[in-house]
């Protein structure tokens, strides 16, 4: 399906397997309170592709994203993310996996007391090998890429919803992750701001050849996807 929406094919690293889930099943609660949320999910994501995951509220989208993002421990099945098996992974390995992933949430989750570039730099702090003197230049480069070169020192309260979400994208991408997980990144935005945000994600994903898994039920942005997965009641629809 790549190409239908004008996405470049064959970019650097494209085709590499970034996520591979096999028979992944997950439940909340125990005993009589146990509630199955994900059932036998099997999927792969390869470098360079943008995959949209859509489905009704409560269908398990966020839970699946949090498992792939190593934000929650696996229960059953297998899940390889960036070459690492997450089933039974030790906390240090989960942390390591998380540091390799870019996260974008519905509500930007910026820290109000930090300026735009300082918010971006919080992601760099996860990587002790990056010298502190590189923080500002790296943050500036990525904020320029999302069109916020003139807002480097602005605080979140002085940014629009779309601008805040662009700072969040910059924070997610500043480490050049091979995997970006975005949970309803446009749902709090008006349609123009939402369009700008996904266009930027698409352009940067293409340039960096990273895989993007984007959860949404915003049908205004479905056209950026190479593939669309539908989930209902915790099952991917064929
Ligand atoms: P979606 O993102 O598609 O709206 P979620 O993954 O957030 O769905 O939730 C899937 C189901 O799991 C829902 O029925 C929700 O109520 C339930 N659920 C989500 N988080 C928890 C939790 N921490 N504890 C118990 N149940 C939860
Ligand atoms: Mg959700």
mmCIF file of C-alpha atoms and ligand atoms in Angstrom:
data_model
loop_
_atom_site.group_PDB
_atom_site.id
_atom_site.type_symbol
_atom_site.label_atom_id
_atom_site.label_comp_id
_atom_site.label_asym_id
_atom_site.label_seq_id
_atom_site.Cartn_x
_atom_site.Cartn_y
_atom_site.Cartn_z
ATOM 1 C CA UNK A 1 0.000 0.000 0.000
ATOM 2 C CA UNK A 2 3.052 2.271 0.309
ATOM 3 C CA UNK A 3 3.092 4.709 -2.532
ATOM 4 C CA UNK A 4 -0.635 5.208 -2.686
ATOM 5 C CA UNK A 5 -0.295 8.267 -0.493
ATOM 6 C CA UNK A 6 2.910 9.401 -2.096
ATOM 7 C CA UNK A 7 5.309 8.005 0.497
ATOM 8 C CA UNK A 8 8.843 7.452 -0.679
ATOM 9 C CA UNK A 9 9.874 3.828 -0.782
ATOM 10 C CA UNK A 10 13.235 2.215 -0.315
ATOM 11 C CA UNK A 11 14.618 4.858 2.025
ATOM 12 C CA UNK A 12 17.556 4.090 4.293
ATOM 13 C CA UNK A 13 16.925 1.161 6.635
ATOM 14 C CA UNK A 14 13.466 0.557 5.209
ATOM 15 C CA UNK A 15 12.238 -3.010 5.548
ATOM 16 C CA UNK A 16 14.099 -3.693 8.794
ATOM 17 C CA UNK A 17 11.793 -5.251 11.379
ATOM 18 C CA UNK A 18 11.321 -2.865 14.272
ATOM 19 C CA UNK A 19 8.412 -4.463 16.163
ATOM 20 C CA UNK A 20 7.252 -8.029 16.041
ATOM 21 C CA UNK A 21 4.364 -9.164 18.242
ATOM 22 C CA UNK A 22 3.256 -12.774 18.258
ATOM 23 C CA UNK A 23 0.102 -13.989 20.011
ATOM 24 C CA UNK A 24 0.284 -11.167 22.501
ATOM 25 C CA UNK A 25 -2.470 -11.414 25.107
ATOM 26 C CA UNK A 26 -3.032 -9.113 28.064
ATOM 27 C CA UNK A 27 -5.557 -8.839 30.902
ATOM 28 C CA UNK A 28 -6.110 -6.367 33.715
ATOM 29 C CA UNK A 29 -7.058 -7.577 37.195
ATOM 30 C CA UNK A 30 -6.968 -11.006 38.761
ATOM 31 C CA UNK A 31 -9.353 -13.799 39.613
ATOM 32 C CA UNK A 32 -12.988 -12.891 39.165
ATOM 33 C CA UNK A 33 -11.987 -9.302 38.328
ATOM 34 C CA UNK A 34 -9.779 -10.410 35.471
ATOM 35 C CA UNK A 35 -10.651 -8.618 32.240
ATOM 36 C CA UNK A 36 -9.062 -9.608 28.942
ATOM 37 C CA UNK A 37 -8.008 -6.495 27.049
ATOM 38 C CA UNK A 38 -5.792 -7.812 24.245
ATOM 39 C CA UNK A 39 -6.217 -11.207 22.595
ATOM 40 C CA UNK A 40 -3.651 -12.918 20.396
ATOM 41 C CA UNK A 41 -2.277 -9.803 18.762
ATOM 42 C CA UNK A 42 0.151 -10.574 15.972
ATOM 43 C CA UNK A 43 1.730 -7.706 14.059
ATOM 44 C CA UNK A 44 4.987 -6.434 12.645
ATOM 45 C CA UNK A 45 6.237 -2.934 11.995
ATOM 46 C CA UNK A 46 9.130 -2.296 9.676
ATOM 47 C CA UNK A 47 11.457 0.683 9.479
ATOM 48 C CA UNK A 48 10.153 3.573 7.463
ATOM 49 C CA UNK A 49 6.457 2.775 7.626
ATOM 50 C CA UNK A 50 3.647 4.684 9.261
ATOM 51 C CA UNK A 51 0.946 2.423 10.631
ATOM 52 C CA UNK A 52 -2.284 3.734 12.056
ATOM 53 C CA UNK A 53 -4.052 1.733 14.739
ATOM 54 C CA UNK A 54 -7.686 2.676 14.965
ATOM 55 C CA UNK A 55 -10.618 1.313 16.866
ATOM 56 C CA UNK A 56 -13.342 2.346 19.284
ATOM 57 C CA UNK A 57 -12.662 3.727 22.722
ATOM 58 C CA UNK A 58 -11.822 0.917 25.126
ATOM 59 C CA UNK A 59 -10.699 -1.492 22.394
ATOM 60 C CA UNK A 60 -7.163 -1.788 23.809
ATOM 61 C CA UNK A 61 -5.180 0.680 21.690
ATOM 62 C CA UNK A 62 -3.397 2.448 24.537
ATOM 63 C CA UNK A 63 -2.701 -0.836 26.305
ATOM 64 C CA UNK A 64 -1.077 -2.241 23.172
ATOM 65 C CA UNK A 65 1.009 0.896 22.731
ATOM 66 C CA UNK A 66 2.151 0.784 26.347
ATOM 67 C CA UNK A 67 3.282 -2.835 25.961
ATOM 68 C CA UNK A 68 5.192 -2.110 22.749
ATOM 69 C CA UNK A 69 6.684 0.941 24.459
ATOM 70 C CA UNK A 70 7.920 -1.160 27.399
ATOM 71 C CA UNK A 71 5.841 1.022 29.724
ATOM 72 C CA UNK A 72 4.072 -2.052 31.069
ATOM 73 C CA UNK A 73 5.244 -5.636 31.555
ATOM 74 C CA UNK A 74 4.167 -8.359 29.173
ATOM 75 C CA UNK A 75 2.029 -11.293 30.299
ATOM 76 C CA UNK A 76 1.660 -13.786 27.445
ATOM 77 C CA UNK A 77 2.979 -14.048 23.924
ATOM 78 C CA UNK A 78 6.156 -12.673 22.431
ATOM 79 C CA UNK A 79 7.075 -9.120 21.660
ATOM 80 C CA UNK A 80 10.331 -8.033 20.094
ATOM 81 C CA UNK A 81 11.031 -4.335 19.972
ATOM 82 C CA UNK A 82 14.200 -3.059 18.304
ATOM 83 C CA UNK A 83 15.723 -6.503 18.481
ATOM 84 C CA UNK A 84 14.941 -7.107 22.140
ATOM 85 C CA UNK A 85 12.418 -9.595 23.569
ATOM 86 C CA UNK A 86 10.208 -7.853 26.122
ATOM 87 C CA UNK A 87 8.597 -10.970 27.619
ATOM 88 C CA UNK A 88 10.213 -11.473 31.033
ATOM 89 C CA UNK A 89 12.583 -8.578 30.379
ATOM 90 C CA UNK A 90 14.286 -7.156 33.462
ATOM 91 C CA UNK A 91 13.391 -3.588 34.501
ATOM 92 C CA UNK A 92 16.776 -2.345 33.296
ATOM 93 C CA UNK A 93 16.109 -3.833 29.881
ATOM 94 C CA UNK A 94 12.660 -2.257 29.758
ATOM 95 C CA UNK A 95 14.234 1.103 30.622
ATOM 96 C CA UNK A 96 16.825 0.605 27.924
ATOM 97 C CA UNK A 97 14.111 -0.223 25.379
ATOM 98 C CA UNK A 98 12.111 2.857 26.412
ATOM 99 C CA UNK A 99 15.096 5.132 25.930
ATOM 100 C CA UNK A 100 15.245 4.016 22.266
ATOM 101 C CA UNK A 101 11.602 4.925 21.554
ATOM 102 C CA UNK A 102 9.990 8.292 20.873
ATOM 103 C CA UNK A 103 6.648 8.771 22.649
ATOM 104 C CA UNK A 104 3.967 11.292 21.744
ATOM 105 C CA UNK A 105 0.853 11.402 23.911
ATOM 106 C CA UNK A 106 -2.539 12.990 23.507
ATOM 107 C CA UNK A 107 -1.814 15.839 25.865
ATOM 108 C CA UNK A 108 1.764 16.725 24.956
ATOM 109 C CA UNK A 109 2.852 16.241 28.627
ATOM 110 C CA UNK A 110 5.266 19.148 28.530
ATOM 111 C CA UNK A 111 6.688 20.444 31.784
ATOM 112 C CA UNK A 112 5.233 23.921 32.367
ATOM 113 C CA UNK A 113 8.315 25.151 34.203
ATOM 114 C CA UNK A 114 10.632 24.415 31.264
ATOM 115 C CA UNK A 115 10.973 26.339 28.015
ATOM 116 C CA UNK A 116 10.463 24.648 24.645
ATOM 117 C CA UNK A 117 14.116 23.753 24.151
ATOM 118 C CA UNK A 118 14.471 22.622 27.778
ATOM 119 C CA UNK A 119 11.455 20.336 27.372
ATOM 120 C CA UNK A 120 13.116 18.817 24.317
ATOM 121 C CA UNK A 121 16.368 18.395 26.227
ATOM 122 C CA UNK A 122 14.675 16.209 28.860
ATOM 123 C CA UNK A 123 14.760 13.387 26.294
ATOM 124 C CA UNK A 124 18.510 13.884 25.797
ATOM 125 C CA UNK A 125 19.112 13.408 29.523
ATOM 126 C CA UNK A 126 18.104 9.759 29.121
ATOM 127 C CA UNK A 127 21.350 9.305 27.196
ATOM 128 C CA UNK A 128 24.349 9.921 29.463
ATOM 129 C CA UNK A 129 26.704 9.621 26.485
ATOM 130 C CA UNK A 130 25.359 12.899 25.051
ATOM 131 C CA UNK A 131 27.405 15.805 26.449
ATOM 132 C CA UNK A 132 25.396 18.597 28.073
ATOM 133 C CA UNK A 133 26.916 21.208 25.763
ATOM 134 C CA UNK A 134 25.162 19.444 22.857
ATOM 135 C CA UNK A 135 21.702 19.764 24.408
ATOM 136 C CA UNK A 136 20.830 23.222 23.178
ATOM 137 C CA UNK A 137 22.152 22.842 19.611
ATOM 138 C CA UNK A 138 20.401 19.509 19.211
ATOM 139 C CA UNK A 139 17.156 20.885 20.624
ATOM 140 C CA UNK A 140 17.401 23.903 18.321
ATOM 141 C CA UNK A 141 17.943 21.706 15.262
ATOM 142 C CA UNK A 142 14.869 19.596 15.899
ATOM 143 C CA UNK A 143 12.699 22.570 16.921
ATOM 144 C CA UNK A 144 13.662 24.194 13.618
ATOM 145 C CA UNK A 145 12.587 20.998 11.874
ATOM 146 C CA UNK A 146 9.112 21.212 13.418
ATOM 147 C CA UNK A 147 8.852 24.904 12.516
ATOM 148 C CA UNK A 148 9.401 26.300 16.006
ATOM 149 C CA UNK A 149 12.781 27.922 15.548
ATOM 150 C CA UNK A 150 11.297 31.177 16.834
ATOM 151 C CA UNK A 151 9.856 29.613 20.005
ATOM 152 C CA UNK A 152 12.984 28.075 21.541
ATOM 153 C CA UNK A 153 12.702 29.959 24.813
ATOM 154 C CA UNK A 154 8.907 30.100 25.007
ATOM 155 C CA UNK A 155 7.149 28.395 27.908
ATOM 156 C CA UNK A 156 4.202 26.059 27.251
ATOM 157 C CA UNK A 157 1.674 28.582 28.579
ATOM 158 C CA UNK A 158 2.649 30.882 25.711
ATOM 159 C CA UNK A 159 2.273 28.244 22.999
ATOM 160 C CA UNK A 160 -0.867 27.153 21.158
ATOM 161 C CA UNK A 161 -2.094 23.557 21.380
ATOM 162 C CA UNK A 162 -0.577 22.756 18.000
ATOM 163 C CA UNK A 163 2.749 24.354 18.931
ATOM 164 C CA UNK A 164 2.881 22.397 22.196
ATOM 165 C CA UNK A 165 2.244 19.180 20.325
ATOM 166 C CA UNK A 166 5.052 20.106 17.916
ATOM 167 C CA UNK A 167 7.401 20.560 20.886
ATOM 168 C CA UNK A 168 6.311 17.096 22.029
ATOM 169 C CA UNK A 169 7.145 15.730 18.576
ATOM 170 C CA UNK A 170 10.536 17.407 18.732
ATOM 171 C CA UNK A 171 11.138 15.838 22.152
ATOM 172 C CA UNK A 172 10.134 12.419 20.807
ATOM 173 C CA UNK A 173 12.428 12.711 17.786
ATOM 174 C CA UNK A 174 15.485 14.493 19.165
ATOM 175 C CA UNK A 175 17.282 11.196 19.817
ATOM 176 C CA UNK A 176 16.513 9.940 16.292
ATOM 177 C CA UNK A 177 14.546 6.914 17.512
ATOM 178 C CA UNK A 178 13.875 4.027 15.138
ATOM 179 C CA UNK A 179 10.383 3.690 16.623
ATOM 180 C CA UNK A 180 7.841 6.385 17.428
ATOM 181 C CA UNK A 181 4.653 5.593 19.331
ATOM 182 C CA UNK A 182 1.946 8.243 19.200
ATOM 183 C CA UNK A 183 -1.301 7.947 21.163
ATOM 184 C CA UNK A 184 -4.044 10.164 19.708
ATOM 185 C CA UNK A 185 -1.622 13.027 19.031
ATOM 186 C CA UNK A 186 -4.203 15.155 17.226
ATOM 187 C CA UNK A 187 -7.329 14.575 19.262
ATOM 188 C CA UNK A 188 -6.981 17.809 21.237
ATOM 189 C CA UNK A 189 -6.219 19.901 18.151
ATOM 190 C CA UNK A 190 -8.347 21.655 15.569
ATOM 191 C CA UNK A 191 -8.183 20.190 12.093
ATOM 192 C CA UNK A 192 -5.506 22.519 10.676
ATOM 193 C CA UNK A 193 -3.207 22.092 13.680
ATOM 194 C CA UNK A 194 -3.816 18.322 13.589
ATOM 195 C CA UNK A 195 -2.929 18.220 9.918
ATOM 196 C CA UNK A 196 0.274 20.219 10.500
ATOM 197 C CA UNK A 197 1.292 17.879 13.312
ATOM 198 C CA UNK A 198 0.831 14.671 11.302
ATOM 199 C CA UNK A 199 2.471 16.177 8.216
ATOM 200 C CA UNK A 200 5.539 16.953 10.320
ATOM 201 C CA UNK A 201 5.526 13.451 11.803
ATOM 202 C CA UNK A 202 5.266 11.950 8.341
ATOM 203 C CA UNK A 203 8.084 14.052 6.910
ATOM 204 C CA UNK A 204 10.459 13.381 9.789
ATOM 205 C CA UNK A 205 9.600 9.672 9.849
ATOM 206 C CA UNK A 206 10.439 9.469 6.187
ATOM 207 C CA UNK A 207 13.701 11.377 6.580
ATOM 208 C CA UNK A 208 14.771 9.256 9.537
ATOM 209 C CA UNK A 209 13.371 6.011 8.184
ATOM 210 C CA UNK A 210 11.760 5.267 11.527
ATOM 211 C CA UNK A 211 8.609 3.239 12.114
ATOM 212 C CA UNK A 212 5.618 5.123 13.468
ATOM 213 C CA UNK A 213 2.677 3.477 15.201
ATOM 214 C CA UNK A 214 -0.032 6.074 15.514
ATOM 215 C CA UNK A 215 -3.196 5.455 17.489
ATOM 216 C CA UNK A 216 -6.110 7.567 16.420
ATOM 217 C CA UNK A 217 -9.788 7.686 15.837
ATOM 218 C CA UNK A 218 -9.366 10.915 13.931
ATOM 219 C CA UNK A 219 -10.388 9.943 10.418
ATOM 220 C CA UNK A 220 -9.086 13.267 9.084
ATOM 221 C CA UNK A 221 -5.528 11.929 9.250
ATOM 222 C CA UNK A 222 -5.918 8.346 8.012
ATOM 223 C CA UNK A 223 -4.350 9.295 4.676
ATOM 224 C CA UNK A 224 -0.831 9.562 6.118
ATOM 225 C CA UNK A 225 -0.752 5.826 6.837
ATOM 226 C CA UNK A 226 0.968 3.172 4.778
ATOM 227 C CA UNK A 227 -1.244 0.634 6.537
ATOM 228 C CA UNK A 228 -4.240 0.861 8.812
ATOM 229 C CA UNK A 229 -4.875 -1.708 11.523
ATOM 230 C CA UNK A 230 -8.304 -1.993 13.107
ATOM 231 C CA UNK A 231 -8.735 -3.241 16.627
ATOM 232 C CA UNK A 232 -11.981 -4.179 18.273
ATOM 233 C CA UNK A 233 -12.472 -5.762 21.685
ATOM 234 C CA UNK A 234 -8.745 -6.373 21.906
ATOM 235 C CA UNK A 235 -8.481 -8.216 18.618
ATOM 236 C CA UNK A 236 -6.930 -7.013 15.398
ATOM 237 C CA UNK A 237 -9.467 -7.287 12.630
ATOM 238 C CA UNK A 238 -8.392 -9.258 9.577
HETATM 239 P P1 LIG B 1 -8.314 2.493 24.157
HETATM 240 O O1 LIG B 1 -6.992 3.176 24.209
HETATM 241 O O2 LIG B 1 -8.558 1.761 22.883
HETATM 242 O O3 LIG B 1 -9.436 3.420 24.448
HETATM 243 P P2 LIG B 1 -7.413 1.104 26.544
HETATM 244 O O4 LIG B 1 -6.254 0.288 26.147
HETATM 245 O O5 LIG B 1 -7.139 2.364 27.264
HETATM 246 O O6 LIG B 1 -8.351 1.361 25.277
HETATM 247 O O7 LIG B 1 -8.367 0.233 27.459
HETATM 248 C C1 LIG B 1 -8.807 -1.044 27.077
HETATM 249 C C2 LIG B 1 -9.676 -1.612 28.192
HETATM 250 O O8 LIG B 1 -8.868 -1.838 29.325
HETATM 251 C C3 LIG B 1 -10.808 -0.713 28.622
HETATM 252 O O9 LIG B 1 -11.911 -1.523 28.899
HETATM 253 C C4 LIG B 1 -10.280 -0.062 29.853
HETATM 254 O O10 LIG B 1 -11.336 0.245 30.721
HETATM 255 C C5 LIG B 1 -9.408 -1.139 30.451
HETATM 256 N N1 LIG B 1 -8.281 -0.574 31.201
HETATM 257 C C6 LIG B 1 -7.364 0.316 30.715
HETATM 258 N N2 LIG B 1 -6.439 0.604 31.650
HETATM 259 C C7 LIG B 1 -6.774 -0.109 32.751
HETATM 260 C C8 LIG B 1 -6.213 -0.256 34.055
HETATM 261 N N3 LIG B 1 -5.080 0.411 34.399
HETATM 262 N N4 LIG B 1 -6.824 -1.087 34.917
HETATM 263 C C9 LIG B 1 -7.931 -1.775 34.573
HETATM 264 N N5 LIG B 1 -8.510 -1.693 33.368
HETATM 265 C C10 LIG B 1 -7.953 -0.869 32.463
HETATM 266 MG MG1 LIG B 2 -6.465 5.170 24.479
#
